[in-house]
Amino acid sequence: MATGRSRIPSNSIPQALCPDPIINLAQMAAIKAREAAEAYFTLRHFDHAIMQARAAKELYPEFPGMCNYMAAYKIHSDVSHKKNWYHVLGIPNPTVADSEAIKKQYKRLALALHPDKNGSIAADGAFKYVKAAWDVLSDRAKREAYDKSLSPRSQGARGSNNRKPAQQQRSNACSRKRAGPDANSTGGDGSFYKKTIKIVRKSNPGQRATVVMLSVCRVA
């Protein structure tokens, strides 16, 4: 398990179990969930690491530092999915983000990732990403150049949204060709074919039959 390399101080794990056995079980389950989160992180399964850290927090809300664990995992996940530096810092709308908002987010994350606040093995790498984002976005010239580099990507994304997937286009074509008195026939141009299949399932004698109607549509 990944906990052997964790920087968690020993006193952060509940040592003395309380008299309530239910709370004891919750504490132990939370510890196991945190261990699983660290193990998933070492495998680069960041989403699963976040889920396990959230489970640890829900199982034992007094468990220290789990929100900071999730913050570190999320930063690694954002970078692995090639999110921009604004997203890494938790800024949803770059166009309205001023220097003060960027500075505030950087300080918040830097504090959450500090070794005194975050014992996860993900914290060091996450802080490096946050520092890289700050180095770019805190410098006016670097930020302007970075914003320009993001523009073609956003335009490309908007352009791709205007194009319908091939499967949807074929589905629309199928709907348009379904004209005529007989839907289960070939169209006048021979380009459309639809057939309805009736499936009757009856597993035991005396049991009510299950009927399934399946329509098959093909566009040449």
C-alpha positions as YAML, in Angstrom:
chain: A
units: angstrom
residues:
- id: 1
  name: MET
  ca: [0.00, 0.00, 0.00]
- id: 2
  name: ALA
  ca: [1.07, 3.59, -0.53]
- id: 3
  name: THR
  ca: [0.88, 4.58, 3.12]
- id: 4
  name: GLY
  ca: [4.50, 3.55, 3.68]
- id: 5
  name: ARG
  ca: [5.59, 6.64, 1.77]
- id: 6
  name: SER
  ca: [2.99, 8.94, 3.21]
- id: 7
  name: ARG
  ca: [4.08, 12.04, 5.11]
- id: 8
  name: ILE
  ca: [1.17, 11.76, 7.53]
- id: 9
  name: PRO
  ca: [2.29, 12.35, 11.13]
- id: 10
  name: SER
  ca: [1.39, 9.42, 13.34]
- id: 11
  name: ASN
  ca: [-0.63, 11.58, 15.69]
- id: 12
  name: SER
  ca: [-3.04, 12.45, 12.87]
- id: 13
  name: ILE
  ca: [-4.45, 8.92, 12.92]
- id: 14
  name: PRO
  ca: [-6.90, 8.25, 15.75]
- id: 15
  name: GLN
  ca: [-4.95, 6.12, 18.22]
- id: 16
  name: ALA
  ca: [-7.26, 5.77, 21.21]
- id: 17
  name: LEU
  ca: [-10.53, 4.24, 20.18]
- id: 18
  name: CYS
  ca: [-13.60, 5.64, 21.87]
- id: 19
  name: PRO
  ca: [-16.04, 3.42, 23.81]
- id: 20
  name: ASP
  ca: [-18.64, 3.55, 21.03]
- id: 21
  name: PRO
  ca: [-18.02, 0.55, 18.71]
- id: 22
  name: ILE
  ca: [-19.89, 2.23, 15.84]
- id: 23
  name: ILE
  ca: [-17.54, 5.22, 15.92]
- id: 24
  name: ASN
  ca: [-14.58, 2.84, 16.15]
- id: 25
  name: LEU
  ca: [-15.70, 1.08, 12.99]
- id: 26
  name: ALA
  ca: [-16.15, 4.43, 11.23]
- id: 27
  name: GLN
  ca: [-12.63, 5.51, 12.22]
- id: 28
  name: MET
  ca: [-11.07, 2.27, 10.98]
- id: 29
  name: ALA
  ca: [-13.05, 2.39, 7.75]
- id: 30
  name: ALA
  ca: [-11.94, 5.99, 7.18]
- id: 31
  name: ILE
  ca: [-8.30, 5.01, 7.67]
- id: 32
  name: LYS
  ca: [-8.69, 2.19, 5.14]
- id: 33
  name: ALA
  ca: [-10.34, 4.56, 2.69]
- id: 34
  name: ARG
  ca: [-7.47, 7.02, 3.02]
- id: 35
  name: GLU
  ca: [-4.94, 4.23, 2.45]
- id: 36
  name: ALA
  ca: [-6.89, 3.18, -0.65]
- id: 37
  name: ALA
  ca: [-6.87, 6.79, -1.89]
- id: 38
  name: GLU
  ca: [-3.09, 6.97, -1.64]
- id: 39
  name: ALA
  ca: [-2.75, 3.61, -3.39]
- id: 40
  name: TYR
  ca: [-5.01, 4.72, -6.23]
- id: 41
  name: PHE
  ca: [-2.95, 7.89, -6.60]
- id: 42
  name: THR
  ca: [0.27, 5.91, -7.05]
- id: 43
  name: LEU
  ca: [-1.50, 4.06, -9.87]
- id: 44
  name: ARG
  ca: [-2.55, 7.40, -11.40]
- id: 45
  name: HIS
  ca: [-6.22, 6.59, -10.90]
- id: 46
  name: PHE
  ca: [-6.94, 10.09, -9.71]
- id: 47
  name: ASP
  ca: [-10.74, 9.95, -9.87]
- id: 48
  name: HIS
  ca: [-10.77, 6.82, -7.70]
- id: 49
  name: ALA
  ca: [-8.36, 8.49, -5.27]
- id: 50
  name: ILE
  ca: [-10.77, 11.43, -4.93]
- id: 51
  name: MET
  ca: [-13.69, 9.06, -4.35]
- id: 52
  name: GLN
  ca: [-11.85, 7.20, -1.59]
- id: 53
  name: ALA
  ca: [-10.75, 10.42, 0.11]
- id: 54
  name: ARG
  ca: [-14.34, 11.67, 0.00]
- id: 55
  name: ALA
  ca: [-15.50, 8.37, 1.50]
- id: 56
  name: ALA
  ca: [-12.99, 8.75, 4.34]
- id: 57
  name: LYS
  ca: [-14.32, 12.25, 5.02]
- id: 58
  name: GLU
  ca: [-17.92, 11.05, 5.03]
- id: 59
  name: LEU
  ca: [-17.18, 8.04, 7.23]
- id: 60
  name: TYR
  ca: [-15.39, 10.11, 9.85]
- id: 61
  name: PRO
  ca: [-15.90, 13.88, 9.41]
- id: 62
  name: GLU
  ca: [-13.36, 14.66, 12.17]
- id: 63
  name: PHE
  ca: [-10.64, 12.93, 10.14]
- id: 64
  name: PRO
  ca: [-8.04, 15.69, 9.61]
- id: 65
  name: GLY
  ca: [-6.89, 16.90, 6.22]
- id: 66
  name: MET
  ca: [-9.08, 14.89, 3.84]
- id: 67
  name: CYS
  ca: [-10.29, 17.99, 1.99]
- id: 68
  name: ASN
  ca: [-6.65, 18.87, 1.32]
- id: 69
  name: TYR
  ca: [-6.02, 15.34, 0.06]
- id: 70
  name: MET
  ca: [-8.86, 15.75, -2.43]
- id: 71
  name: ALA
  ca: [-7.48, 19.12, -3.54]
- id: 72
  name: ALA
  ca: [-4.10, 17.53, -4.32]
- id: 73
  name: TYR
  ca: [-5.67, 14.64, -6.24]
- id: 74
  name: LYS
  ca: [-7.88, 17.01, -8.23]
- id: 75
  name: ILE
  ca: [-4.91, 19.10, -9.37]
- id: 76
  name: HIS
  ca: [-3.14, 15.99, -10.66]
- id: 77
  name: SER
  ca: [-6.36, 14.93, -12.40]
- id: 78
  name: ASP
  ca: [-6.75, 18.35, -14.06]
- id: 79
  name: VAL
  ca: [-3.18, 18.30, -15.36]
- id: 80
  name: SER
  ca: [-3.53, 14.73, -16.63]
- id: 81
  name: HIS
  ca: [-6.61, 15.82, -18.60]
- id: 82
  name: LYS
  ca: [-4.66, 18.79, -20.02]
- id: 83
  name: LYS
  ca: [-6.78, 21.42, -18.30]
- id: 84
  name: ASN
  ca: [-5.50, 24.99, -18.53]
- id: 85
  name: TRP
  ca: [-3.79, 26.79, -15.65]
- id: 86
  name: TYR
  ca: [-6.96, 28.71, -14.78]
- id: 87
  name: HIS
  ca: [-8.78, 25.44, -14.24]
- id: 88
  name: VAL
  ca: [-5.92, 24.08, -12.14]
- id: 89
  name: LEU
  ca: [-6.21, 27.09, -9.82]
- id: 90
  name: GLY
  ca: [-9.97, 26.65, -9.59]
- id: 91
  name: ILE
  ca: [-10.91, 29.71, -11.67]
- id: 92
  name: PRO
  ca: [-13.95, 28.79, -13.80]
- id: 93
  name: ASN
  ca: [-14.13, 31.97, -15.91]
- id: 94
  name: PRO
  ca: [-10.73, 33.37, -16.96]
- id: 95
  name: THR
  ca: [-12.27, 36.36, -18.76]
- id: 96
  name: VAL
  ca: [-13.45, 37.95, -15.51]
- id: 97
  name: ALA
  ca: [-10.58, 36.80, -13.27]
- id: 98
  name: ASP
  ca: [-8.44, 39.71, -12.10]
- id: 99
  name: SER
  ca: [-5.01, 39.49, -10.52]
- id: 100
  name: GLU
  ca: [-6.46, 39.55, -7.00]
- id: 101
  name: ALA
  ca: [-8.70, 36.54, -7.68]
- id: 102
  name: ILE
  ca: [-5.76, 34.60, -9.10]
- id: 103
  name: LYS
  ca: [-3.58, 35.53, -6.11]
- id: 104
  name: LYS
  ca: [-6.32, 34.48, -3.69]
- id: 105
  name: GLN
  ca: [-6.73, 31.07, -5.31]
- id: 106
  name: TYR
  ca: [-2.99, 30.50, -5.39]
- id: 107
  name: LYS
  ca: [-2.60, 31.28, -1.68]
- id: 108
  name: ARG
  ca: [-5.53, 29.04, -0.80]
- id: 109
  name: LEU
  ca: [-4.10, 26.07, -2.67]
- id: 110
  name: ALA
  ca: [-0.53, 26.70, -1.51]
- id: 111
  name: LEU
  ca: [-1.77, 26.57, 2.07]
- id: 112
  name: ALA
  ca: [-3.81, 23.41, 1.45]
- id: 113
  name: LEU
  ca: [-0.77, 21.68, -0.09]
- id: 114
  name: HIS
  ca: [1.75, 22.73, 2.59]
- id: 115
  name: PRO
  ca: [3.41, 19.74, 4.36]
- id: 116
  name: ASP
  ca: [2.00, 20.92, 7.69]
- id: 117
  name: LYS
  ca: [-1.54, 20.79, 6.26]
- id: 118
  name: ASN
  ca: [-1.33, 17.95, 3.76]
- id: 119
  name: GLY
  ca: [0.24, 14.56, 4.45]
- id: 120
  name: SER
  ca: [-0.61, 13.03, 1.07]
- id: 121
  name: ILE
  ca: [2.10, 11.82, -1.24]
- id: 122
  name: ALA
  ca: [0.29, 13.82, -3.94]
- id: 123
  name: ALA
  ca: [0.91, 17.18, -2.25]
- id: 124
  name: ASP
  ca: [4.46, 17.87, -3.51]
- id: 125
  name: GLY
  ca: [3.62, 17.34, -7.17]
- id: 126
  name: ALA
  ca: [0.37, 19.24, -6.86]
- id: 127
  name: PHE
  ca: [2.17, 22.23, -5.37]
- id: 128
  name: LYS
  ca: [4.61, 22.27, -8.29]
- id: 129
  name: TYR
  ca: [1.70, 22.47, -10.72]
- id: 130
  name: VAL
  ca: [0.08, 25.27, -8.72]
- id: 131
  name: LYS
  ca: [3.39, 27.14, -8.64]
- id: 132
  name: ALA
  ca: [3.74, 26.74, -12.42]
- id: 133
  name: ALA
  ca: [0.24, 28.13, -12.90]
- id: 134
  name: TRP
  ca: [1.02, 31.07, -10.63]
- id: 135
  name: ASP
  ca: [4.30, 31.84, -12.44]
- id: 136
  name: VAL
  ca: [2.38, 32.21, -15.72]
- id: 137
  name: LEU
  ca: [-0.81, 33.92, -14.58]
- id: 138
  name: SER
  ca: [0.78, 36.35, -12.12]
- id: 139
  name: ASP
  ca: [3.02, 37.85, -14.81]
- id: 140
  name: ARG
  ca: [1.09, 40.23, -17.06]
- id: 141
  name: ALA
  ca: [3.09, 39.57, -20.23]
- id: 142
  name: LYS
  ca: [3.13, 35.80, -19.71]
- id: 143
  name: ARG
  ca: [-0.60, 35.77, -19.01]
- id: 144
  name: GLU
  ca: [-1.44, 37.72, -22.16]
- id: 145
  name: ALA
  ca: [0.65, 35.34, -24.25]
- id: 146
  name: TYR
  ca: [-0.92, 32.35, -22.52]
- id: 147
  name: ASP
  ca: [-4.44, 33.68, -23.09]
- id: 148
  name: LYS
  ca: [-3.69, 34.06, -26.79]
- id: 149
  name: SER
  ca: [-2.49, 30.48, -26.93]
- id: 150
  name: LEU
  ca: [-5.81, 29.34, -25.48]
- id: 151
  name: SER
  ca: [-7.98, 31.16, -28.04]
- id: 152
  name: PRO
  ca: [-7.52, 28.75, -31.01]
- id: 153
  name: ARG
  ca: [-8.41, 25.83, -28.76]
- id: 154
  name: SER
  ca: [-11.66, 27.41, -27.61]
- id: 155
  name: GLN
  ca: [-12.57, 28.39, -31.16]
- id: 156
  name: GLY
  ca: [-11.86, 24.86, -32.33]
- id: 157
  name: ALA
  ca: [-14.07, 23.49, -29.57]
- id: 158
  name: ARG
  ca: [-16.92, 25.80, -30.58]
- id: 159
  name: GLY
  ca: [-16.54, 24.78, -34.21]
- id: 160
  name: SER
  ca: [-16.61, 21.10, -33.37]
- id: 161
  name: ASN
  ca: [-19.84, 21.55, -31.43]
- id: 162
  name: ASN
  ca: [-21.56, 22.82, -34.56]
- id: 163
  name: ARG
  ca: [-20.90, 19.58, -36.41]
- id: 164
  name: LYS
  ca: [-23.32, 16.76, -35.73]
- id: 165
  name: PRO
  ca: [-21.88, 13.30, -35.12]
- id: 166
  name: ALA
  ca: [-22.11, 10.92, -38.06]
- id: 167
  name: GLN
  ca: [-24.42, 8.61, -36.13]
- id: 168
  name: GLN
  ca: [-26.85, 11.47, -35.43]
- id: 169
  name: GLN
  ca: [-26.80, 12.52, -39.11]
- id: 170
  name: ARG
  ca: [-27.61, 8.98, -40.18]
- id: 171
  name: SER
  ca: [-30.42, 8.84, -37.61]
- id: 172
  name: ASN
  ca: [-31.90, 12.07, -38.97]
- id: 173
  name: ALA
  ca: [-31.64, 10.74, -42.51]
- id: 174
  name: CYS
  ca: [-33.50, 7.65, -41.42]
- id: 175
  name: SER
  ca: [-36.30, 9.76, -39.97]
- id: 176
  name: ARG
  ca: [-36.63, 11.85, -43.12]
- id: 177
  name: LYS
  ca: [-36.89, 8.80, -45.34]
- id: 178
  name: ARG
  ca: [-39.65, 7.20, -43.30]
- id: 179
  name: ALA
  ca: [-42.36, 8.53, -45.57]
- id: 180
  name: GLY
  ca: [-45.01, 6.52, -47.31]
- id: 181
  name: PRO
  ca: [-47.86, 4.26, -46.30]
- id: 182
  name: ASP
  ca: [-45.65, 1.27, -45.47]
- id: 183
  name: ALA
  ca: [-42.80, 1.99, -43.05]
- id: 184
  name: ASN
  ca: [-41.50, -1.60, -43.29]
- id: 185
  name: SER
  ca: [-40.54, -1.31, -46.94]
- id: 186
  name: THR
  ca: [-37.94, 0.03, -49.28]
- id: 187
  name: GLY
  ca: [-38.23, 3.70, -50.23]
- id: 188
  name: GLY
  ca: [-38.70, 4.84, -53.78]
- id: 189
  name: ASP
  ca: [-34.97, 5.37, -54.21]
- id: 190
  name: GLY
  ca: [-34.09, 2.10, -52.50]
- id: 191
  name: SER
  ca: [-32.02, 3.90, -49.88]
- id: 192
  name: PHE
  ca: [-34.09, 3.13, -46.77]
- id: 193
  name: TYR
  ca: [-34.98, -0.15, -45.16]
- id: 194
  name: LYS
  ca: [-36.79, -0.82, -41.90]
- id: 195
  name: LYS
  ca: [-38.00, -4.10, -40.45]
- id: 196
  name: THR
  ca: [-39.82, -4.76, -37.20]
- id: 197
  name: ILE
  ca: [-39.05, -8.08, -35.49]
- id: 198
  name: LYS
  ca: [-41.35, -9.56, -32.86]
- id: 199
  name: ILE
  ca: [-39.64, -11.68, -30.20]
- id: 200
  name: VAL
  ca: [-41.79, -13.79, -27.87]
- id: 201
  name: ARG
  ca: [-40.12, -15.23, -24.78]
- id: 202
  name: LYS
  ca: [-41.86, -17.84, -22.60]
- id: 203
  name: SER
  ca: [-39.53, -19.73, -20.29]
- id: 204
  name: ASN
  ca: [-41.98, -21.89, -18.26]
- id: 205
  name: PRO
  ca: [-45.36, -23.50, -19.10]
- id: 206
  name: GLY
  ca: [-48.22, -21.36, -17.86]
- id: 207
  name: GLN
  ca: [-46.00, -18.31, -17.51]
- id: 208
  name: ARG
  ca: [-47.08, -15.10, -19.22]
- id: 209
  name: ALA
  ca: [-45.14, -14.53, -22.41]
- id: 210
  name: THR
  ca: [-42.79, -11.56, -22.77]
- id: 211
  name: VAL
  ca: [-43.07, -9.77, -26.10]
- id: 212
  name: VAL
  ca: [-40.31, -7.52, -27.42]
- id: 213
  name: MET
  ca: [-40.71, -5.44, -30.59]
- id: 214
  name: LEU
  ca: [-37.37, -4.62, -32.22]
- id: 215
  name: SER
  ca: [-37.12, -2.19, -35.14]
- id: 216
  name: VAL
  ca: [-34.09, -2.27, -37.43]
- id: 217
  name: CYS
  ca: [-33.38, 0.77, -39.61]
- id: 218
  name: ARG
  ca: [-30.69, 0.93, -42.28]
- id: 219
  name: VAL
  ca: [-29.73, 3.81, -44.54]
- id: 220
  name: ALA
  ca: [-27.67, 3.00, -47.62]
...
